[in-house]
PDB file of C-alpha atoms in Angstrom:
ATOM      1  CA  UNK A   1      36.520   2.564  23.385  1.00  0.00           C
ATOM      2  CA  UNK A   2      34.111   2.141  20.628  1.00  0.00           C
ATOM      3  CA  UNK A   3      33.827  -0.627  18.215  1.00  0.00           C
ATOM      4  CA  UNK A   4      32.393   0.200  14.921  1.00  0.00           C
ATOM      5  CA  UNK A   5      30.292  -3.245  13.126  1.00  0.00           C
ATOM      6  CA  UNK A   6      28.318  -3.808  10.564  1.00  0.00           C
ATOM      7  CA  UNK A   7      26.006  -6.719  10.186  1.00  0.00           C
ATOM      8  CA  UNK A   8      24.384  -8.145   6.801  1.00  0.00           C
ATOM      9  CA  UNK A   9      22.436 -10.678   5.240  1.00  0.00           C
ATOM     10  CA  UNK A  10      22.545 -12.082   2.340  1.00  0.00           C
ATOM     11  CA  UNK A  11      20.402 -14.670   0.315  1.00  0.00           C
ATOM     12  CA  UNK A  12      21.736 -17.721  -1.281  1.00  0.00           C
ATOM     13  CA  UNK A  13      18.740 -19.116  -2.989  1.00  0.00           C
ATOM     14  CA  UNK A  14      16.141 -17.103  -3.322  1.00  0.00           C
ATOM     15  CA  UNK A  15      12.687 -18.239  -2.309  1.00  0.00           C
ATOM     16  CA  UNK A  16       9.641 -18.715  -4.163  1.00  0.00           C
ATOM     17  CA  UNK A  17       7.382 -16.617  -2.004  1.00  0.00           C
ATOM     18  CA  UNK A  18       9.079 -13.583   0.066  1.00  0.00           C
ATOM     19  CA  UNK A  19       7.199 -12.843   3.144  1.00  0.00           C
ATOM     20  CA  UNK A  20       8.430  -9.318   4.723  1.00  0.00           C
ATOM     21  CA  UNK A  21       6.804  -8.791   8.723  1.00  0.00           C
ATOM     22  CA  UNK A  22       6.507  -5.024   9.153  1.00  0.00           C
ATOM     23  CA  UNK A  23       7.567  -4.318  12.889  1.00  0.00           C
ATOM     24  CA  UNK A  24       4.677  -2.432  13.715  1.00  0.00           C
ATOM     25  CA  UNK A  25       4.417  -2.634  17.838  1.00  0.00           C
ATOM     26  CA  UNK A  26       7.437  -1.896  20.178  1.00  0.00           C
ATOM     27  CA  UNK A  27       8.471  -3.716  23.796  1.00  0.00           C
ATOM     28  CA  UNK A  28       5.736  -1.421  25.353  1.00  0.00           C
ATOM     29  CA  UNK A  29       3.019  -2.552  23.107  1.00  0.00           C
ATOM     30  CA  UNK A  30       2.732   0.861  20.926  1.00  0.00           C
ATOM     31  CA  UNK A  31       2.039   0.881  17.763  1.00  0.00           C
ATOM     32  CA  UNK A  32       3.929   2.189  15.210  1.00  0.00           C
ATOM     33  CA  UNK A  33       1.216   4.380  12.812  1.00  0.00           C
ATOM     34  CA  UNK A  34       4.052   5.994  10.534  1.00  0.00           C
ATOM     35  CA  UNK A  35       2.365   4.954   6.699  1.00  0.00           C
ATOM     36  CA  UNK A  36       4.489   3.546   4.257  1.00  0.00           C
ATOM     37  CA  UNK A  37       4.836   2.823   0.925  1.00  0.00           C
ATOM     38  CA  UNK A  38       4.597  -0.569  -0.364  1.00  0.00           C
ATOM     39  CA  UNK A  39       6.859  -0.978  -3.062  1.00  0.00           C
ATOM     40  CA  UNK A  40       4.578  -3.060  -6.222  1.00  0.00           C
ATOM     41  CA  UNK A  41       8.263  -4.757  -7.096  1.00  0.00           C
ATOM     42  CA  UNK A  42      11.093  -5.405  -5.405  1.00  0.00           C
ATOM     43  CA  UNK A  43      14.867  -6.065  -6.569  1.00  0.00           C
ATOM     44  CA  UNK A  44      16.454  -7.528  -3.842  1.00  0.00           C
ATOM     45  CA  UNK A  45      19.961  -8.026  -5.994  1.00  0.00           C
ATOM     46  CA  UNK A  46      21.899  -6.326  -3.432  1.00  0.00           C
ATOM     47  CA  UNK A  47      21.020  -8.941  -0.827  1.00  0.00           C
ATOM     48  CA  UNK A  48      21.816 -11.753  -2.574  1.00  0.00           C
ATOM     49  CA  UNK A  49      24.674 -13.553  -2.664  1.00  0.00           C
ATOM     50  CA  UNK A  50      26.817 -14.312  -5.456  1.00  0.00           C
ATOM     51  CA  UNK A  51      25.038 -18.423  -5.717  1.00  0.00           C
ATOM     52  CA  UNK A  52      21.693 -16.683  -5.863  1.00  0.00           C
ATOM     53  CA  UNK A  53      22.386 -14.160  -8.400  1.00  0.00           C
ATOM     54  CA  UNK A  54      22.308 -16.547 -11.604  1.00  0.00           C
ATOM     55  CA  UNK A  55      19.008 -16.189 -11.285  1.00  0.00           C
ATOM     56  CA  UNK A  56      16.440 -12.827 -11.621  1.00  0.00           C
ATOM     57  CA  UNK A  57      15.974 -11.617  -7.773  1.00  0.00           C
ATOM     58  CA  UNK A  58      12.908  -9.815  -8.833  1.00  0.00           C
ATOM     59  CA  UNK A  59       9.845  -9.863  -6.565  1.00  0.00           C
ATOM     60  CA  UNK A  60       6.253  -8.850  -7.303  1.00  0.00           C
ATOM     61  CA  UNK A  61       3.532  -7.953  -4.706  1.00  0.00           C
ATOM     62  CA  UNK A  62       0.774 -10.267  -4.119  1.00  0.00           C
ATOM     63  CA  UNK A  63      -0.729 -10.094  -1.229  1.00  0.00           C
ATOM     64  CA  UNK A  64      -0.737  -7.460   1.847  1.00  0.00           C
ATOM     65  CA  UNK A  65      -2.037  -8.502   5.472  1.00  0.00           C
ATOM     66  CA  UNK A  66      -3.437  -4.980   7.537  1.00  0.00           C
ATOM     67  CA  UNK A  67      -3.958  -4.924  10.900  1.00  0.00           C
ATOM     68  CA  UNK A  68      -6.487  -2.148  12.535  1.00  0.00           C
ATOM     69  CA  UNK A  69      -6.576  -1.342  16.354  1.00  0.00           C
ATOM     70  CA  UNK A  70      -3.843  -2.112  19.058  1.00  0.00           C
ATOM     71  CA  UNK A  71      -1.496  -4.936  20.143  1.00  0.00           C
ATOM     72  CA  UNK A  72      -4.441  -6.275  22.490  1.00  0.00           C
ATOM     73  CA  UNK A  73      -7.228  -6.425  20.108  1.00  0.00           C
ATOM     74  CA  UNK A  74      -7.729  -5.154  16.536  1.00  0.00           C
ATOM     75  CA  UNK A  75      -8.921  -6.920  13.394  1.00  0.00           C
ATOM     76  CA  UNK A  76      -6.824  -8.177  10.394  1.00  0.00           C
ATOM     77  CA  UNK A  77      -7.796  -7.755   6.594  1.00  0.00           C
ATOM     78  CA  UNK A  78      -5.690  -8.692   3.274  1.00  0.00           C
ATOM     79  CA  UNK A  79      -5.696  -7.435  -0.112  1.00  0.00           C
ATOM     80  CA  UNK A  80      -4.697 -10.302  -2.898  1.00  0.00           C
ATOM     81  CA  UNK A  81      -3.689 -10.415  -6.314  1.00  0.00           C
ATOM     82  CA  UNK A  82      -5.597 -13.151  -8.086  1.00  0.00           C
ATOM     83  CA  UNK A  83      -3.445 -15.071  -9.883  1.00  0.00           C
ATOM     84  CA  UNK A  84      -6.116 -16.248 -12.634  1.00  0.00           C
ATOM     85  CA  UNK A  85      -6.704 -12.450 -13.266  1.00  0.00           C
ATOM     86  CA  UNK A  86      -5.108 -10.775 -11.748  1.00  0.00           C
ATOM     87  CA  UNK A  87      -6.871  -8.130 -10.162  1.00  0.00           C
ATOM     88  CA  UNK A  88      -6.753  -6.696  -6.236  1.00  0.00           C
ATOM     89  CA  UNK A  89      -9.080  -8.353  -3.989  1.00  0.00           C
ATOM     90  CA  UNK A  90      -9.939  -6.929  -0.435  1.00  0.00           C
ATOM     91  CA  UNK A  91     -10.873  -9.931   1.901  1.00  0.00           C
ATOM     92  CA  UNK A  92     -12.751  -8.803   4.965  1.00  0.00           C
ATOM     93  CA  UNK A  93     -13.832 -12.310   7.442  1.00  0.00           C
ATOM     94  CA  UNK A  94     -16.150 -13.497   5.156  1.00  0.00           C
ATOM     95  CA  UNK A  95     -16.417 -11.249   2.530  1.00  0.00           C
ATOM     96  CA  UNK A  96     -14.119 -10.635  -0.802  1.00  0.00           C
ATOM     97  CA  UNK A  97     -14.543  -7.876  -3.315  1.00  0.00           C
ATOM     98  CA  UNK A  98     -12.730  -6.592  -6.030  1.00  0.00           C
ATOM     99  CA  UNK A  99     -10.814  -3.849  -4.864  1.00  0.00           C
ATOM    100  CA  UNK A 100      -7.971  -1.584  -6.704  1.00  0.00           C
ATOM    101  CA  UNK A 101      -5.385  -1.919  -4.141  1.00  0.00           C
ATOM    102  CA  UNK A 102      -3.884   1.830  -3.483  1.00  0.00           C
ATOM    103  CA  UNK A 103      -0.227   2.366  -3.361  1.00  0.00           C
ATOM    104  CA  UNK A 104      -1.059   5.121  -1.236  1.00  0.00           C
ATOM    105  CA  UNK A 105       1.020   5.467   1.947  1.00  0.00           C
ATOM    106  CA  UNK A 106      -0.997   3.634   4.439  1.00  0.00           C
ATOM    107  CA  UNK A 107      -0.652   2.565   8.414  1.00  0.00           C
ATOM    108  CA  UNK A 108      -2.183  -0.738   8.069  1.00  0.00           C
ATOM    109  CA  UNK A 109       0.054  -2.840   6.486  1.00  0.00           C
ATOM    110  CA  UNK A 110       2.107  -5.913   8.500  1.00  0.00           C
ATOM    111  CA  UNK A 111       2.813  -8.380   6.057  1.00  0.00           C
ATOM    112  CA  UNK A 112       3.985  -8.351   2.512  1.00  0.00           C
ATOM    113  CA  UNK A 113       3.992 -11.037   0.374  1.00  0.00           C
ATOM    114  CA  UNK A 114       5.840 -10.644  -2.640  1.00  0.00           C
ATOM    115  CA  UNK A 115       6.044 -13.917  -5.645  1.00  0.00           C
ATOM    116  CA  UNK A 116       9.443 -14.496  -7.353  1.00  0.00           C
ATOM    117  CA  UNK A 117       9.072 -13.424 -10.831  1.00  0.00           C
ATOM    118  CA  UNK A 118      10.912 -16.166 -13.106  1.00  0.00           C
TER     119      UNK A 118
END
């Protein structure tokens, strides 16, 4: 007999900084090269609770961290949003340029960091 269940989360407060982890390796140590889309905004309304709602649950991109290569050695890179002027930034070990990050579907990205816009 089968049991049919759902599972959710919801957020009560909302954080200042949202950091999403992109599960981009399985068990076996494969990686997961499907590109996606990172969104520029976010409304995460729907997964908030009613306490958190009072105030705006929008979210804006900041900062992306990439990872090229496999689970057993690869090298990371970010693109940031500056928030003096906010342009894109590509940081590279120990180089940073301006950049115009592309919301092009991509492989690369693992972590998103999106800022709580007030």
């Amino acid at each position: 007999m089968g049991v049919t269940a759902t599972k959710q989360l919801s957020l009560s407060r909302l954080p200042s900084v949202l950091v999403i982890q992109l599960v981009r390796f399985d068990a076996l140590g494969n990686k997961n090269e499907t590109p996606i889309r990172v969104p520029p905004t976010l409304d995460i309304a729907a997964h908030c609770s009613k306490e958190a709602l009072p105030s705006k649950p929008t979210y804006e991109l900041v900062a992306v961290a990439n990872h090229m290569g496999s689970r057993g050695s690869g090298h990371c890179t970010a693109d940031c949003r500056s928030a003096v002027d906010r342009q894109w930034y590509s940081c590279n070990d120990s180089t940073v340029q301006g950049s115009h990050y592309q919301q092009e579907p991509s492989e690369l990205p693992y972590l998103l960091f999106y800022r709580h816009v007030e």
